Tab-separated table of C-alpha atoms in Angstrom:
chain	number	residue	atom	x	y	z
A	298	UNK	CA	-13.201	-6.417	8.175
A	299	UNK	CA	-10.836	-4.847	10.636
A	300	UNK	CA	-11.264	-1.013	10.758
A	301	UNK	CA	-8.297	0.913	10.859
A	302	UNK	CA	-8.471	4.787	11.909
A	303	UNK	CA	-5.801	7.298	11.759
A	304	UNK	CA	-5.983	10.485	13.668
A	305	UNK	CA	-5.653	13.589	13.176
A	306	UNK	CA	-6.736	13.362	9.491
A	307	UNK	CA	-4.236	16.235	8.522
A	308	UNK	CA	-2.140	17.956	10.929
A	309	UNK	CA	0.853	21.549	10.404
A	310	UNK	CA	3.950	21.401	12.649
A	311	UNK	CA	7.231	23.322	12.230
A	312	UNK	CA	10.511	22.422	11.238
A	313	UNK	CA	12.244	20.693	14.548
A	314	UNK	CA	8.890	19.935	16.063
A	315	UNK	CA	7.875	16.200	17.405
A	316	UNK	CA	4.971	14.689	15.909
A	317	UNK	CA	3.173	11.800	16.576
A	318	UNK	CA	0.211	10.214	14.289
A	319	UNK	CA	-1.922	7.847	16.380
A	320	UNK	CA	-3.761	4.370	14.613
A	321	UNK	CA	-6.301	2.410	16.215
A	322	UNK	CA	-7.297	-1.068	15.114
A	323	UNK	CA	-11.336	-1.837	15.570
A	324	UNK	CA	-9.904	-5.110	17.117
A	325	UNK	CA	-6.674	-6.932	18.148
A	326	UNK	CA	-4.586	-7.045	15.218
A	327	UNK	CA	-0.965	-7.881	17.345
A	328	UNK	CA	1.979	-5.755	16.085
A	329	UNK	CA	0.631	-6.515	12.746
A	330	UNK	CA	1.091	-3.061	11.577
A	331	UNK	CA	3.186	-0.755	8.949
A	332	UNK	CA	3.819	2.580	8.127
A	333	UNK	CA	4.208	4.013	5.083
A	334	UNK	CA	4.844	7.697	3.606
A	335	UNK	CA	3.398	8.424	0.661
A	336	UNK	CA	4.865	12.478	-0.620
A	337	UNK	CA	2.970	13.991	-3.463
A	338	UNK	CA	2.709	12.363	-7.158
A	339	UNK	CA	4.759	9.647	-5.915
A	340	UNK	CA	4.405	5.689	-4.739
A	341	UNK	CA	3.920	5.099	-1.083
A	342	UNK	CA	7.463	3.964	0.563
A	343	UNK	CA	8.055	1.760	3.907
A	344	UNK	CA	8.756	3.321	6.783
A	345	UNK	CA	7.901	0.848	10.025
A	346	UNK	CA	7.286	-2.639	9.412
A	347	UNK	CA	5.904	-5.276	12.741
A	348	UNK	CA	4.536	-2.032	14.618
A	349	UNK	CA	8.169	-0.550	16.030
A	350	UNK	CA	10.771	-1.703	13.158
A	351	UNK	CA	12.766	1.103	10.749
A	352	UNK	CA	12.657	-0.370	7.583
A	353	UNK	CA	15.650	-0.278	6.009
A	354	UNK	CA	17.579	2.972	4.735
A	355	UNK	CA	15.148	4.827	6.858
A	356	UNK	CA	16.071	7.924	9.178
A	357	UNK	CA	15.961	7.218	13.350
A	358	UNK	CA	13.815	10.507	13.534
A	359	UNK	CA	10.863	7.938	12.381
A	360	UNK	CA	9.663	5.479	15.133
A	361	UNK	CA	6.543	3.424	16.079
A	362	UNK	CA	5.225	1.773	18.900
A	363	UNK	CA	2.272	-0.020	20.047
A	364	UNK	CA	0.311	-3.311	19.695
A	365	UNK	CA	-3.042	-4.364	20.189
A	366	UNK	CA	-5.119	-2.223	19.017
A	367	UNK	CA	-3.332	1.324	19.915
A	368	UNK	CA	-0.558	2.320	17.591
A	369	UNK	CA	1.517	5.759	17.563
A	370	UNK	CA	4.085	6.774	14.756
A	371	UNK	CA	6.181	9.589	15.444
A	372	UNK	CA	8.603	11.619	14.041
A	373	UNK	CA	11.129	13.249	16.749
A	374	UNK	CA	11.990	16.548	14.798
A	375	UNK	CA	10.133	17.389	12.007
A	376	UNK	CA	12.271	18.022	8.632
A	377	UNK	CA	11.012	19.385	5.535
A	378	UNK	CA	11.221	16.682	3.419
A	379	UNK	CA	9.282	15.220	5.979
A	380	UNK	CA	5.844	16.781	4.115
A	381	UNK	CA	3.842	13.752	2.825
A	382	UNK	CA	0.561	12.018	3.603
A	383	UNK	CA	1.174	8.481	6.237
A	384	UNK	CA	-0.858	5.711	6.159
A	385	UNK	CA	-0.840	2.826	8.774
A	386	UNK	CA	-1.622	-0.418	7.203
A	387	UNK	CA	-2.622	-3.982	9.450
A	388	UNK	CA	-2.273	-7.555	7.856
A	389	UNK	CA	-3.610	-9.620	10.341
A	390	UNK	CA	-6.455	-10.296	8.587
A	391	UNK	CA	-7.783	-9.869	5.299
A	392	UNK	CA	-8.124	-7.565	3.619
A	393	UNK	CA	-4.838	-5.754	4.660
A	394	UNK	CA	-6.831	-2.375	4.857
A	395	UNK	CA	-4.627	1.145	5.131
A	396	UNK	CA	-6.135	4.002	7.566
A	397	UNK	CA	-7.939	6.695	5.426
A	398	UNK	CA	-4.115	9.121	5.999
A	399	UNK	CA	-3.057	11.658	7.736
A	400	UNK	CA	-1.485	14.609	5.957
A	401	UNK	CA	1.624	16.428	6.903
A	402	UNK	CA	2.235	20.219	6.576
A	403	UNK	CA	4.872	22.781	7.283
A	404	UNK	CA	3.423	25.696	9.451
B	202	UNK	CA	18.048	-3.268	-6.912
B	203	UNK	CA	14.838	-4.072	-6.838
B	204	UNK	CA	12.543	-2.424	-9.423
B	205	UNK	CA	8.962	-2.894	-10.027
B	206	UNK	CA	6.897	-1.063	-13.166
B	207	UNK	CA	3.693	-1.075	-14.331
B	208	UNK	CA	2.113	-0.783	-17.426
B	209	UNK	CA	-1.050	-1.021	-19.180
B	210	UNK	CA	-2.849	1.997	-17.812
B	211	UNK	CA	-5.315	4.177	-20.061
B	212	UNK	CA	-8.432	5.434	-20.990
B	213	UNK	CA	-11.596	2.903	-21.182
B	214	UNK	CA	-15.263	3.142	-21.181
B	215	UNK	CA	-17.493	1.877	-18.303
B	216	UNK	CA	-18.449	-1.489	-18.952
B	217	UNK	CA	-14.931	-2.593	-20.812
B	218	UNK	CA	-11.756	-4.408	-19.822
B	219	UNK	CA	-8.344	-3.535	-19.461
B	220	UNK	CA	-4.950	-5.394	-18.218
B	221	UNK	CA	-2.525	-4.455	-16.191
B	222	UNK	CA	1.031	-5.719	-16.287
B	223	UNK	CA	3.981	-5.503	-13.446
B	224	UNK	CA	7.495	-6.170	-14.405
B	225	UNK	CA	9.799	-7.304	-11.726
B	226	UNK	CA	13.653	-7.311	-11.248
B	227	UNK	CA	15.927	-7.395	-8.710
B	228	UNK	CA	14.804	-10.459	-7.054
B	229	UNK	CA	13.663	-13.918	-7.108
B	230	UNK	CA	10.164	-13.055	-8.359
B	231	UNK	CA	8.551	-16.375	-7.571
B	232	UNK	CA	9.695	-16.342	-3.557
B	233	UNK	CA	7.382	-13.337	-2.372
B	234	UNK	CA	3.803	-12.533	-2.903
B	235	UNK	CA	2.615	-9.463	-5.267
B	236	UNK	CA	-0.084	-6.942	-4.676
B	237	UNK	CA	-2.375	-4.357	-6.644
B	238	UNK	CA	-3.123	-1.191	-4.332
B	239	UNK	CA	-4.983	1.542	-6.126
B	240	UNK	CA	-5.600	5.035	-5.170
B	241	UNK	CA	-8.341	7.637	-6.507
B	242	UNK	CA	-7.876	10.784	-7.389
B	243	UNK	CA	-7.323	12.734	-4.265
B	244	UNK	CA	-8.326	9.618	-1.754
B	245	UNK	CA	-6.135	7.228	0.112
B	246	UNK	CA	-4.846	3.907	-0.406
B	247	UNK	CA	-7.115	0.848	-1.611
B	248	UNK	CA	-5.989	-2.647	-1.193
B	249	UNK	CA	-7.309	-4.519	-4.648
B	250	UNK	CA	-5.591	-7.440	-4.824
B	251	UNK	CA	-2.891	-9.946	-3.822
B	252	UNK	CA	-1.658	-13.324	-5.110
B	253	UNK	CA	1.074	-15.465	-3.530
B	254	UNK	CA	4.412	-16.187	-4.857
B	255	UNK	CA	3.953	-19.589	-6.661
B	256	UNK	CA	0.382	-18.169	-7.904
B	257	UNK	CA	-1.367	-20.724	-6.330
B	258	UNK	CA	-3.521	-18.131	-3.694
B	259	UNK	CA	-5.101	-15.499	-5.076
B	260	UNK	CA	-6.949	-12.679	-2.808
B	261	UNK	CA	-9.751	-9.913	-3.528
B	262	UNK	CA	-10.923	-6.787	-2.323
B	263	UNK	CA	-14.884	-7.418	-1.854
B	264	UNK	CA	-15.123	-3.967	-4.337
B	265	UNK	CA	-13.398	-6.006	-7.132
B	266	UNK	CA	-14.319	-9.487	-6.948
B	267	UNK	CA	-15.941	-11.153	-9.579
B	268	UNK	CA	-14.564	-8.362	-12.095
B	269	UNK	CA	-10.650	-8.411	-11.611
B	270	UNK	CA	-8.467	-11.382	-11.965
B	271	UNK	CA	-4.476	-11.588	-10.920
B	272	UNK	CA	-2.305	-13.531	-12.227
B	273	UNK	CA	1.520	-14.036	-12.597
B	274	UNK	CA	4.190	-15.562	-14.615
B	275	UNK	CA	7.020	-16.640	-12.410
B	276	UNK	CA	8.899	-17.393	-16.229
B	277	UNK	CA	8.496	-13.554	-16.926
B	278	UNK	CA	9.050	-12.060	-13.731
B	279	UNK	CA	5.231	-10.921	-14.334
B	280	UNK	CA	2.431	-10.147	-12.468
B	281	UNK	CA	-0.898	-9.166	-14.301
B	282	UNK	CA	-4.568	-7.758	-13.362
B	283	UNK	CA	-7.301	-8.484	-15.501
B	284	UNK	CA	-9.611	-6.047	-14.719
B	285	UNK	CA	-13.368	-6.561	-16.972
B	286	UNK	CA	-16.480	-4.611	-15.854
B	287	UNK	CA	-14.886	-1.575	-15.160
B	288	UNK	CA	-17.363	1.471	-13.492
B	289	UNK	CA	-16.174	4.886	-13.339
B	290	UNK	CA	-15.305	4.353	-9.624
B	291	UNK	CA	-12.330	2.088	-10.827
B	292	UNK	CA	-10.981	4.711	-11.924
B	293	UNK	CA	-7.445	5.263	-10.173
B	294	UNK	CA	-3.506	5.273	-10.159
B	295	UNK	CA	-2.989	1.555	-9.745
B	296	UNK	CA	0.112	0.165	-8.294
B	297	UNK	CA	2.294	-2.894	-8.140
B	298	UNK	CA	3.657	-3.770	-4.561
B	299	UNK	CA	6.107	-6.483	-3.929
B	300	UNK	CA	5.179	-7.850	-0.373
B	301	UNK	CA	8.207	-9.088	2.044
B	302	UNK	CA	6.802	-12.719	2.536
B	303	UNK	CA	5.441	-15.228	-0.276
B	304	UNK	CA	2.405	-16.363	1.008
B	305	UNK	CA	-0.388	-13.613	2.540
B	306	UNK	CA	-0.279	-9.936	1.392
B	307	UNK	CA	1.245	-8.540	4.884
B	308	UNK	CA	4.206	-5.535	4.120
B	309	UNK	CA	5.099	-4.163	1.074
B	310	UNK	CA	8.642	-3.331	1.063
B	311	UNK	CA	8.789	-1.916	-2.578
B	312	UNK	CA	6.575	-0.167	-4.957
B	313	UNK	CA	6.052	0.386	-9.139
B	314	UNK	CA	5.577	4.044	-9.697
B	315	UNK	CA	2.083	3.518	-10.513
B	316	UNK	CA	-0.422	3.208	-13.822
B	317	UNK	CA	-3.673	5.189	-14.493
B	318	UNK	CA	-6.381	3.564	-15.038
B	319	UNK	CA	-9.386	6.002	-16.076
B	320	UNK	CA	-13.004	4.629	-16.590
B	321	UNK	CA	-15.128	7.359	-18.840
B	322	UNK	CA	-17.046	7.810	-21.394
């Protein structure tokens, strides 16, 4: 199985701030990789989809990059609404594992 | 608009079976493939299982196989999990995912709101 690991595993920036969540694949998975935000007591929701593309209906302060096996989500100013837990998911291979999460706070 | 809800959640005892049910709308159910992802209380996101559009590939987490079965009705606009054997770490908020693509599980672009599934005694 492909390992997927998300750093840092939580992580407190202020309103306005960039942030950037990293992912790294244990082996080449391409740009097969997604982002999702999941915000308390509520499903998980789409952000990225292929590595660097805004799902639809999604604000241009959320981005990714990468391929490979390096992968970097960011968000380039930090809103309150913003507070959630992201995931990174790969589906090159199965099973389409998720990263363990990285959770979001307001400092 | 698409819209995808689960049901079937509850209360069982270790060692019983329960099933799961996803109702679709919104789209043409039997073009994309369909997804369980669970998630324990307090931990992250679990891939559990996926099945293709027309049914005919069905995929497993190694933590569930032999014990959970997926199906779907492409008549109903359905998808089901059979889950049997159930141990009290099963026990989880279980959600439907509708994946972008019809054959392997690779994005999932919309999500049920979730069913809990709690194995006790």
């Amino acid at each position: 199985d492909i390992q997927m690991t998300q750093s840092p595993s939580s992580l407190s920036a202020s309103v306005g701030d960039r942030v950037t969540i990293t992912c790294q694949a244990s082996q080449d998975i391409s740009n097969y990789l997604n982002w999702y935000q999941q915000k308390p007591g509520k499903a998980p929701k789409l952000l990225i989809y292929d590595a660097s593309n805004l799902e639809t209906g999604v604000p241009s302060r959320f981005s990714g990059s990468g391929s490979g096996t390096d992968f970097t989500f960011t968000i380039s100013s930090l809103q309150p609404e913003d507070i959630a837990t992201y995931y990174c998911q790969q589906y090159d291979n199965l099973p389409p594992d998720f990263g363990q999460g990285t959770k979001l706070e307001i400092k | 608009e698409v819209q995808v809800l689960e049901s079937g959640g509850g209360l069982v005892q270790p060692g019983g079976s329960q099933r799961l049910s996803c109702a679709a709308a919104g789209f043409t159910f039997s073009s994309h493939a369909m997804s369980w992802v669970r998630q324990a209380p307090g931990k992250g996101l679990e891939w559990v299982s996926s099945i293709s559009g027309n049914g005919g590939r069905t995929y497993y987490a190694d933590s569930v196989k032999g014990r959970f079965t997926i199906s779907r009705d492409n008549s109903k606009n359905t998808l089901y999990l059979q889950m049997n054997s159930l141990r009290a770490d099963d026990t989880a908020v279980y959600y439907c995912a509708k994946d972008s693509y019809g054959g392997n599980p690779s994005k999932f672009d919309s999500w049920g709101q979730g069913t809990l599934v709690t194995v006790s005694s």
